Short mmCIF file of N, CA and C in Angstrom, two decimals:
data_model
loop_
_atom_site.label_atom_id
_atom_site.label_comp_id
_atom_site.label_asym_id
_atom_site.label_seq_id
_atom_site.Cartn_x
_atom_site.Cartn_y
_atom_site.Cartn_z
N UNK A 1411 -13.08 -35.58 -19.24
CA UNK A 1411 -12.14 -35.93 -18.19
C UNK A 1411 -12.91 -36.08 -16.88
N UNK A 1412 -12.41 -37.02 -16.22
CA UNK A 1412 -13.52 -37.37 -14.44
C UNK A 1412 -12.55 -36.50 -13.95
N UNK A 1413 -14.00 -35.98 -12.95
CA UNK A 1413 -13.15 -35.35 -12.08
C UNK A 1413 -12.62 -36.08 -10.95
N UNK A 1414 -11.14 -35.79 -10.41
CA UNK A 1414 -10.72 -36.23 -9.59
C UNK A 1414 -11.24 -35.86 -8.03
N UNK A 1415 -10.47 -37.21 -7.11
CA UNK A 1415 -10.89 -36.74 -5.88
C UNK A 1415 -10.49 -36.12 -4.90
N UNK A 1416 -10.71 -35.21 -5.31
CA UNK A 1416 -10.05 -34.37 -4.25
C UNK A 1416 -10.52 -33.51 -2.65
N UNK A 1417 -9.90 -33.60 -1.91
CA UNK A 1417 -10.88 -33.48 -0.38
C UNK A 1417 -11.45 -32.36 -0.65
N UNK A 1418 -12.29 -32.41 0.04
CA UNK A 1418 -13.48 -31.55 0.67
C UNK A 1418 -12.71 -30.22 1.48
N UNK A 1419 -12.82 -29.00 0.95
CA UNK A 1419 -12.60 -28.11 1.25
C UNK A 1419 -13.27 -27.77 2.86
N UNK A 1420 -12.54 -27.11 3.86
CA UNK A 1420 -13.06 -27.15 5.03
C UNK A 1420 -14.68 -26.15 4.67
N UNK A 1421 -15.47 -26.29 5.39
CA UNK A 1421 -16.61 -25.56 5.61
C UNK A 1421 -17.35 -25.72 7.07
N UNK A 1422 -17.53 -24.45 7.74
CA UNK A 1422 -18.09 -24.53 8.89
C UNK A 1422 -19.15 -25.77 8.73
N UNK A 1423 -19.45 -26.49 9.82
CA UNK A 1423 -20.39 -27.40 9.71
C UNK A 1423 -20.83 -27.54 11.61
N UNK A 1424 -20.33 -28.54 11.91
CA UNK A 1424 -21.37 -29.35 12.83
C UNK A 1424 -21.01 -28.49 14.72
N UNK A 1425 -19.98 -27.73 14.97
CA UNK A 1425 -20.17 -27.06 15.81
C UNK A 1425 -20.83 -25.49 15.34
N UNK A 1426 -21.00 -24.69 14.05
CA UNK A 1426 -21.21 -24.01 14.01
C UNK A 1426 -22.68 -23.65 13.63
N UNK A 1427 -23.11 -25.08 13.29
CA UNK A 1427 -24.82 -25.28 13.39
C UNK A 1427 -25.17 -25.26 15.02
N UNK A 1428 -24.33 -26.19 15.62
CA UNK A 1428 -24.72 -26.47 16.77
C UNK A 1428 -25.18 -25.26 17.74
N UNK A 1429 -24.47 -24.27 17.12
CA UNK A 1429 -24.59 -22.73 18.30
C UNK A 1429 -25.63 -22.21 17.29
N UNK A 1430 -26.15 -22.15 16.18
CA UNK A 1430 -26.75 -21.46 15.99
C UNK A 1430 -28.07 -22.59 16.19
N UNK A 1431 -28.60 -23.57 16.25
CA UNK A 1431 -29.33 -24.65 16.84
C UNK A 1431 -29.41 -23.79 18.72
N UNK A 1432 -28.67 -24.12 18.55
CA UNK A 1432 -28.72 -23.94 20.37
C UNK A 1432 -29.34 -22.46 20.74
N UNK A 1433 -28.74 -20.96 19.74
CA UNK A 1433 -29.46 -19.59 20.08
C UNK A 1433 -30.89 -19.77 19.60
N UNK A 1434 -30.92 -20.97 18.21
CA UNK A 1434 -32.39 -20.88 18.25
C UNK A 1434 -33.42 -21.57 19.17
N UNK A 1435 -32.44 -22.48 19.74
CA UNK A 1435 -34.31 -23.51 20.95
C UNK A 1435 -33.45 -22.60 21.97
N UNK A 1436 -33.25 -21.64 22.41
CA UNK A 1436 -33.20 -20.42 23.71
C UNK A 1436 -34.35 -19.38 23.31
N UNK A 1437 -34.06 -18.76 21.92
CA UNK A 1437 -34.75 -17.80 21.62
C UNK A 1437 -36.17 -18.49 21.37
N UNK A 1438 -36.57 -19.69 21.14
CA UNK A 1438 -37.85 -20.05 21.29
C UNK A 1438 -38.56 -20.43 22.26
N UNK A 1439 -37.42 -20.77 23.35
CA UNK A 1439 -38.04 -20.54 24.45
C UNK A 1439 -38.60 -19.25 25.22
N UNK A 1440 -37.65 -18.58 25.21
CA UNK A 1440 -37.76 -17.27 25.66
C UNK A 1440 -39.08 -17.17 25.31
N UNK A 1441 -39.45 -16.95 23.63
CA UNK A 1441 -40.43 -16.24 23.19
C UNK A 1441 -41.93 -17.32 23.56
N UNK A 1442 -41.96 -18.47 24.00
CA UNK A 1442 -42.93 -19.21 24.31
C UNK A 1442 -43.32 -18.54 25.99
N UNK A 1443 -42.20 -18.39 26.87
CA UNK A 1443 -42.56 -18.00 27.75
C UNK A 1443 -42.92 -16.37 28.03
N UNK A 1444 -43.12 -15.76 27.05
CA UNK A 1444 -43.12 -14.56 26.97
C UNK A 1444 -44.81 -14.38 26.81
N UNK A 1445 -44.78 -15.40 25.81
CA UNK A 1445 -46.43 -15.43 25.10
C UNK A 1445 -47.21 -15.94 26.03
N UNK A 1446 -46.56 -17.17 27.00
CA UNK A 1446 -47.57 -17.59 28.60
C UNK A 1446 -47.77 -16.33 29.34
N UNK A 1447 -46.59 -15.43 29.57
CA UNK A 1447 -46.84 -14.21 30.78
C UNK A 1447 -47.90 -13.35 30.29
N UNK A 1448 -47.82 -13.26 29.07
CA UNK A 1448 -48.40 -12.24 28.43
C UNK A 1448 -49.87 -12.56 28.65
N UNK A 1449 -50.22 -13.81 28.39
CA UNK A 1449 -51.58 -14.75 28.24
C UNK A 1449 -52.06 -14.68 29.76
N UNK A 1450 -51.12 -15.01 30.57
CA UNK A 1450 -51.36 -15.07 31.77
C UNK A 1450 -51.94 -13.87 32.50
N UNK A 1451 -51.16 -12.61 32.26
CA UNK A 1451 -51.56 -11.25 33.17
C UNK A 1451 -52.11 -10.29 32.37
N UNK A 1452 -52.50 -9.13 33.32
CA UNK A 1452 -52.75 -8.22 32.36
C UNK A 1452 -51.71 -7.18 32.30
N UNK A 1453 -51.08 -6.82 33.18
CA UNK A 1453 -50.54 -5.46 33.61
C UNK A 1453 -48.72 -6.79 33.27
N UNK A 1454 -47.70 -5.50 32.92
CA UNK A 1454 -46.26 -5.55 32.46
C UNK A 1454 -46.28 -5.82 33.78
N UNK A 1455 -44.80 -7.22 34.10
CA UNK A 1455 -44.36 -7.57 35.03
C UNK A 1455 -42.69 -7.43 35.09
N UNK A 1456 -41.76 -7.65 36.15
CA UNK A 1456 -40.14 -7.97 35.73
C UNK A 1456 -40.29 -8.91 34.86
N UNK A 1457 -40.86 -9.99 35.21
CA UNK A 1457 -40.78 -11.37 34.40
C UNK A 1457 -40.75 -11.27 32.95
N UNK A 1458 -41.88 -10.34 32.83
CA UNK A 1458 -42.24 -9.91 31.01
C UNK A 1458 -41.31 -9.51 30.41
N UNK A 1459 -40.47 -8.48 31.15
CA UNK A 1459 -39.22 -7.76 30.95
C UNK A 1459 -38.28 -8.59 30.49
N UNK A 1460 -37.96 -9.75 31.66
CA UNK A 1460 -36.84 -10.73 31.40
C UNK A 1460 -37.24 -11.54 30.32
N UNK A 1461 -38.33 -11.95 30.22
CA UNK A 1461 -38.52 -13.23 28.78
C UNK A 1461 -38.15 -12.24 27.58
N UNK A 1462 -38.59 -10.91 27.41
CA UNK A 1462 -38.76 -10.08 26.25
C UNK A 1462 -37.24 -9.79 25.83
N UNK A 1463 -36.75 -9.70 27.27
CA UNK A 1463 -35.36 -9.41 27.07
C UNK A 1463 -34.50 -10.22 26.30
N UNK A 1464 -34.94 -11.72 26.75
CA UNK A 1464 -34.27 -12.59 26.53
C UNK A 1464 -34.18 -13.02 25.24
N UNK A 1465 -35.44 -13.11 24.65
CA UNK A 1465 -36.25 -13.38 23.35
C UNK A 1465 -35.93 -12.31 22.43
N UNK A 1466 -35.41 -10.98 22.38
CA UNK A 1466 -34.80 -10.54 21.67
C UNK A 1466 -33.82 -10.66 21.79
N UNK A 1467 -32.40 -10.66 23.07
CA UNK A 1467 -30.93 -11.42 23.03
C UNK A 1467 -30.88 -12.49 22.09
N UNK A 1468 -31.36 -13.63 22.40
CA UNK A 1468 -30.97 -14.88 21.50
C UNK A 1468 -31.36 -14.43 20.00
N UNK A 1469 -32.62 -14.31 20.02
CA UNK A 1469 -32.97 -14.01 18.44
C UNK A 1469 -32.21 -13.61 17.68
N UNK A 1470 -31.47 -12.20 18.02
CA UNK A 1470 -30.16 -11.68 17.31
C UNK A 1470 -29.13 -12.11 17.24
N UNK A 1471 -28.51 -13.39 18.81
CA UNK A 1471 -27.31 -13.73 18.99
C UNK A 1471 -27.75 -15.18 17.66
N UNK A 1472 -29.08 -15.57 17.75
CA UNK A 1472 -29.21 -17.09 16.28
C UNK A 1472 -29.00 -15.98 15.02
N UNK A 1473 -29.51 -14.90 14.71
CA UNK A 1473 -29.33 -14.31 13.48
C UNK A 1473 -27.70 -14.18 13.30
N UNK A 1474 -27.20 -13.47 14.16
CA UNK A 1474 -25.48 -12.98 13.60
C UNK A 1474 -24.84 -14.27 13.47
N UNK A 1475 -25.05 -15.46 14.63
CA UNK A 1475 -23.97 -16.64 14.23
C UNK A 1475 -24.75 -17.35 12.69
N UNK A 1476 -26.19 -17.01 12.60
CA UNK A 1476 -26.34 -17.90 11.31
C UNK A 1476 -25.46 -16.92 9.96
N UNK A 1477 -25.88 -15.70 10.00
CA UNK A 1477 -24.94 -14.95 9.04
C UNK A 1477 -23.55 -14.91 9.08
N UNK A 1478 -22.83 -15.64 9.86
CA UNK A 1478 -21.48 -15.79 10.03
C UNK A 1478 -21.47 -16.85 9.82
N UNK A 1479 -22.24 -18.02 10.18
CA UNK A 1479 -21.79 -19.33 9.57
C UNK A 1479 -22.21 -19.03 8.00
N UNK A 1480 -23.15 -18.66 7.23
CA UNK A 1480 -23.46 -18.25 6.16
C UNK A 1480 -22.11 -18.04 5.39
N UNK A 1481 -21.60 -16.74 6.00
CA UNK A 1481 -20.48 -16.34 5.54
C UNK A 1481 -19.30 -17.23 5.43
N UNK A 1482 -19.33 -17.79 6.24
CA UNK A 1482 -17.84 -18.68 6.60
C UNK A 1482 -18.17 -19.91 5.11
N UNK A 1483 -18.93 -20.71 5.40
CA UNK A 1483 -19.18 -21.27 4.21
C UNK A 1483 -18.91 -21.02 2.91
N UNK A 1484 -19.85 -19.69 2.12
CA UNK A 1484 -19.04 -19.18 0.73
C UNK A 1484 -18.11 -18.74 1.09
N UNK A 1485 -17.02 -17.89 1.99
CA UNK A 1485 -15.93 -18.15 2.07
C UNK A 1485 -14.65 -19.39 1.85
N UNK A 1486 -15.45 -20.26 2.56
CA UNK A 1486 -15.00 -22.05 2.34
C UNK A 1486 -15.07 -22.01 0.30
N UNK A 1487 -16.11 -22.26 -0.23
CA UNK A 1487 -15.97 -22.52 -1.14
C UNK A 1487 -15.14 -21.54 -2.04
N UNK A 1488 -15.05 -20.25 -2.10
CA UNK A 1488 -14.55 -18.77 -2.93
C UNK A 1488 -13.32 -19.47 -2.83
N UNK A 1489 -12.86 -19.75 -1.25
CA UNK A 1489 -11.14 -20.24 -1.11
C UNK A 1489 -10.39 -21.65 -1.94
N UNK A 1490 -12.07 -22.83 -1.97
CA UNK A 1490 -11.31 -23.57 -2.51
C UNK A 1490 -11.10 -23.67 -3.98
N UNK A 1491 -12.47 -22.99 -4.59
CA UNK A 1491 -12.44 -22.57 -5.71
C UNK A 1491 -11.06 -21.86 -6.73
N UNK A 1492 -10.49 -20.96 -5.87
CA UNK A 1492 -9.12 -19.94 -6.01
C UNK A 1492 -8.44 -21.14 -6.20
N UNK A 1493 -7.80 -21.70 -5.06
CA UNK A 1493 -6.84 -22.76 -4.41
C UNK A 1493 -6.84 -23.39 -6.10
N UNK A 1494 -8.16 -24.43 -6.12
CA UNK A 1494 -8.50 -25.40 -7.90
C UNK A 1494 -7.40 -23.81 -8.83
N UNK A 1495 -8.70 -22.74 -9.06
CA UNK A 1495 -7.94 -22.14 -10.05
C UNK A 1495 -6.30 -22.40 -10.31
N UNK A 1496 -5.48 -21.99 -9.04
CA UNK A 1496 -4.31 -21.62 -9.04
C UNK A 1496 -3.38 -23.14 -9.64
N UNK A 1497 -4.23 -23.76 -8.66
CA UNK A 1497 -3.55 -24.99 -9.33
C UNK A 1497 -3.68 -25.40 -10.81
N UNK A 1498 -4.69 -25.04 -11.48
CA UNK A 1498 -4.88 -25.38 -12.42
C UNK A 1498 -3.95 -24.47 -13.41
N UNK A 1499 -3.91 -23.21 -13.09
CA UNK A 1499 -3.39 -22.40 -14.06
C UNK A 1499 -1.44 -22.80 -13.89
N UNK A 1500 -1.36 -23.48 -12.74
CA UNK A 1500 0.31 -23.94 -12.82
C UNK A 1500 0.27 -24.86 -13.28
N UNK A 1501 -0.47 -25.86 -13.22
CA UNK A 1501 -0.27 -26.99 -14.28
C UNK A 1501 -0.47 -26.63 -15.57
N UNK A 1502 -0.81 -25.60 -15.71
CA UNK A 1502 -1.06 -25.40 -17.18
C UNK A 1502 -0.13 -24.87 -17.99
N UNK A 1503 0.93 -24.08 -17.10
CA UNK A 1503 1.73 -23.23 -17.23
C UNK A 1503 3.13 -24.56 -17.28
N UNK A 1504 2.73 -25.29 -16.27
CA UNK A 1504 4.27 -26.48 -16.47
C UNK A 1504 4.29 -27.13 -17.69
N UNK A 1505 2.39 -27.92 -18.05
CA UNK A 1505 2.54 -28.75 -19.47
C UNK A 1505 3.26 -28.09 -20.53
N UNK A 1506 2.68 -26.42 -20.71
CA UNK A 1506 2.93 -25.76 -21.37
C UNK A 1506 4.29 -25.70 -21.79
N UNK A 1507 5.34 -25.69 -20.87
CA UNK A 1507 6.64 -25.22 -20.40
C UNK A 1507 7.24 -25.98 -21.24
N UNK A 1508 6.80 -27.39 -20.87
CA UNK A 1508 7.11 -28.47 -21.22
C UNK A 1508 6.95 -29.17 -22.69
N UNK A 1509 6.09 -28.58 -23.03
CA UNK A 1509 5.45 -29.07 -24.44
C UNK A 1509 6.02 -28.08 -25.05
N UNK A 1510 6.52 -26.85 -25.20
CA UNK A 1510 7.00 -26.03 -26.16
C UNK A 1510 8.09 -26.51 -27.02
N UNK A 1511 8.11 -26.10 -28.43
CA UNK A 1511 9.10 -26.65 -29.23
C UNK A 1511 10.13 -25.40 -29.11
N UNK A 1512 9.79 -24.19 -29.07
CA UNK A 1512 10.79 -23.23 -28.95
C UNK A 1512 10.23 -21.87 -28.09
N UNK A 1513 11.40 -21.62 -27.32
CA UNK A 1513 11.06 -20.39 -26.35
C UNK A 1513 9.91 -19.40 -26.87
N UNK A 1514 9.87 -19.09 -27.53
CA UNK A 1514 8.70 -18.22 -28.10
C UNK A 1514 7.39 -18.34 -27.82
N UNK A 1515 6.71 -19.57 -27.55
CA UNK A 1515 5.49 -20.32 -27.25
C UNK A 1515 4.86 -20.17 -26.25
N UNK A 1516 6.21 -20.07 -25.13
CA UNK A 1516 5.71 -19.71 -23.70
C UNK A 1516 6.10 -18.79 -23.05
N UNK A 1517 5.63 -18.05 -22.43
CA UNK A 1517 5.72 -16.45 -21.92
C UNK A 1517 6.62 -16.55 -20.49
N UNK A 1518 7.62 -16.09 -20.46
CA UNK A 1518 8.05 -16.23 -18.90
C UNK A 1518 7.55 -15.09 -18.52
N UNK A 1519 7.99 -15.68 -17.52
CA UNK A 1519 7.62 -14.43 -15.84
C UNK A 1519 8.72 -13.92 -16.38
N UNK A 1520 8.45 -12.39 -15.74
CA UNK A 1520 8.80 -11.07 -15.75
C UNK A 1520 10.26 -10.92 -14.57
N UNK A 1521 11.46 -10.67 -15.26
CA UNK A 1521 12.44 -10.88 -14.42
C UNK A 1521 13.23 -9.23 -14.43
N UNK A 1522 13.34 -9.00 -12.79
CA UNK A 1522 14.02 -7.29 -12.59
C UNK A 1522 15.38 -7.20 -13.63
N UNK A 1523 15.50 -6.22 -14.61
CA UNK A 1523 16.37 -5.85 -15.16
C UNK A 1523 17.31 -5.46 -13.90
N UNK A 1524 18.76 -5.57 -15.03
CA UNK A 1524 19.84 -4.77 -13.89
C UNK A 1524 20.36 -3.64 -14.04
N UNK A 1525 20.90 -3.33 -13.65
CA UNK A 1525 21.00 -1.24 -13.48
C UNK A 1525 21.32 -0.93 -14.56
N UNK A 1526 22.23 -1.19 -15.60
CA UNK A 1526 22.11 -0.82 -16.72
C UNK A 1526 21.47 -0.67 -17.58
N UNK A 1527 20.92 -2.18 -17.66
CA UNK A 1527 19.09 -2.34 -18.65
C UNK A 1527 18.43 -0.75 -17.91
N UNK A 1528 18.52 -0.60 -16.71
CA UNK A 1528 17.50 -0.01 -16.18
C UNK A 1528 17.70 1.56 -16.22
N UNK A 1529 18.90 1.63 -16.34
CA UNK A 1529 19.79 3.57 -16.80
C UNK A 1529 19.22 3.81 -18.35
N UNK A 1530 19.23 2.70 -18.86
CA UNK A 1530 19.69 3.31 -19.94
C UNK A 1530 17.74 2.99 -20.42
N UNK A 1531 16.86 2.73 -19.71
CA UNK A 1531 15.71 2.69 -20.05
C UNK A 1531 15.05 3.80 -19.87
N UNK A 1532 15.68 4.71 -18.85
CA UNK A 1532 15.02 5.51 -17.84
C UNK A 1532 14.70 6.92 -18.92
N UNK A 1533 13.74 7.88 -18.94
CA UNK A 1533 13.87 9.34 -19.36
C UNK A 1533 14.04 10.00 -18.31
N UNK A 1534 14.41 10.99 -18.58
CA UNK A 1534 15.16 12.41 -17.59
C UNK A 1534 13.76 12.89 -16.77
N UNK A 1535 12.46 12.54 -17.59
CA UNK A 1535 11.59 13.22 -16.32
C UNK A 1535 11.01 11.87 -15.72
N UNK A 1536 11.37 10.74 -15.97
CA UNK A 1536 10.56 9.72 -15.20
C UNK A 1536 11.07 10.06 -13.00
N UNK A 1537 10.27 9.13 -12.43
CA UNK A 1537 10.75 9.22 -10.95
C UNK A 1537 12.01 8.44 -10.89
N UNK A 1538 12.50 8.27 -9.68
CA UNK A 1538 13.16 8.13 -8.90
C UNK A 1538 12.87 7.57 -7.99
N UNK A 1539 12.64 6.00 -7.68
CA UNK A 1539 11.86 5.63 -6.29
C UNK A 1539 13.31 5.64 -5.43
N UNK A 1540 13.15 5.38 -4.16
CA UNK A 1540 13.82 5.53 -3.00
C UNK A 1540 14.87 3.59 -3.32
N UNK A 1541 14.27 2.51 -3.78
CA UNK A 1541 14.93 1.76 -3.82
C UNK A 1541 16.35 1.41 -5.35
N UNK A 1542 15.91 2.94 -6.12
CA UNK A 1542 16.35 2.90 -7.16
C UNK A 1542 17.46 3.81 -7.11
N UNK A 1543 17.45 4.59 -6.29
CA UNK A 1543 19.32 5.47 -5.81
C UNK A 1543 18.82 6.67 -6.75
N UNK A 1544 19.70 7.28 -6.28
CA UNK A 1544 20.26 8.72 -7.21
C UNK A 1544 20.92 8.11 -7.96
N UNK A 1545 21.37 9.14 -9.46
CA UNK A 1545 22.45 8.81 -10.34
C UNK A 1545 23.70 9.23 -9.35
N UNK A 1546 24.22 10.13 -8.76
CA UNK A 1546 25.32 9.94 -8.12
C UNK A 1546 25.60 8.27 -7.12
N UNK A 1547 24.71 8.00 -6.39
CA UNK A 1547 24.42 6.71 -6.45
C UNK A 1547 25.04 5.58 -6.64
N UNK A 1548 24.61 5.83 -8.59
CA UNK A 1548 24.95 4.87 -8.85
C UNK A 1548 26.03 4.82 -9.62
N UNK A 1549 26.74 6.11 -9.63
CA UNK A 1549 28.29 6.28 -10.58
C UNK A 1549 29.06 5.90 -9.16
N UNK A 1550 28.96 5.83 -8.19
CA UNK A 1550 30.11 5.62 -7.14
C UNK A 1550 30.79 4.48 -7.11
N UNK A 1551 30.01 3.46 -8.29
CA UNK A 1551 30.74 2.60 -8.44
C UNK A 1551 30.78 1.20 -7.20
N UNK A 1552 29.88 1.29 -6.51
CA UNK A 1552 29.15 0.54 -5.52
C UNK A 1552 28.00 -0.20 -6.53
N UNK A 1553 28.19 -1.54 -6.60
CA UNK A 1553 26.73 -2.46 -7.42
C UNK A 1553 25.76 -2.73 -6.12
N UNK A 1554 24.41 -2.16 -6.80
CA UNK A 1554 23.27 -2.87 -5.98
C UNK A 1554 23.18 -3.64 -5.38
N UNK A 1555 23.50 -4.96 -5.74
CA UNK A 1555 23.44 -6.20 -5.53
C UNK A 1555 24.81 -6.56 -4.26
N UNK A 1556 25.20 -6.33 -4.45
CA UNK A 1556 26.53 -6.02 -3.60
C UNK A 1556 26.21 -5.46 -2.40
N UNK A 1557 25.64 -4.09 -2.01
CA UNK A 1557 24.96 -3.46 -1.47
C UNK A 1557 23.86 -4.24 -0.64
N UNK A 1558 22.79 -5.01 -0.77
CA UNK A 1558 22.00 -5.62 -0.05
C UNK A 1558 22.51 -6.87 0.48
N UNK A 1559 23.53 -7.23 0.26
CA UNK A 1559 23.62 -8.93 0.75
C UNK A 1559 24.67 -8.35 2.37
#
């Protein structure tokens, strides 16, 4: 079967190179002018301070945006990947639906029993959640369903 065409899942691209492009020709500057002062004098200056400063700022600020664009990317793909799955597994689930000769073939979804199914399922030591009532509750003769609308 060809694969079809289907768009291009978003993925960081051309502004999120751009900043990490941009922390890197800062941080190479920095560090070029760091290596002139250095070349230049002998004794630590402010100046040395500020390039050194600087040249480690950017360096880290190009590392975290490249590991975040990194990230954002297999993120991009993990999402569109899922997205394909899901779709695929509902179409699979409709042909299916569809192609069956008799109910048996295909599995439905799981539908909430109603209070009776659900009394008479229950044992004496199971819980009690808070959306499921007391048995006094539910002898008062008030229906659930009735109750929420």
């Amino acid at each position: 079967m060809a694969e079809t065409s289907r768009p291009q899942p978003y993925q960081p691209g051309a502004v999120s190179l751009f900043f990490v492009a941009k922390a890197g020709v800062f941080a190479a500057t920095f560090w070029i002018w760091l290596l002139i002062l250095v070349l230049r004098t002998d004794s630590a200056t402010g100046l040395q301070v500020l390039a050194a400063t600087g040249a480690i700022t950017t360096t880290l600020v190009g590392v975290v945006l490249g590991a975040r664009m990194a990230l954002q990317h297999n993120a991009a793909i993990r999402h569109a990947e899922m997205k394909k799955l899901l779709v695929d597994i509902s179409w699979n689930a409709f042909t299916a639906a569809g192609n069956a000769e008799s109910a048996g073939k295909v599995v439905p979804f799981p539908t909430a029993p109603g209070d009776g199914e659900r009394a008479g399922q229950r044992n004496g030591g199971d819980r009690v959640t808070v959306l499921d009532g007391g048995a006094g509750e539910r002898n008062s003769g008030r229906d659930r369903g009735e109750r929420r609308r």
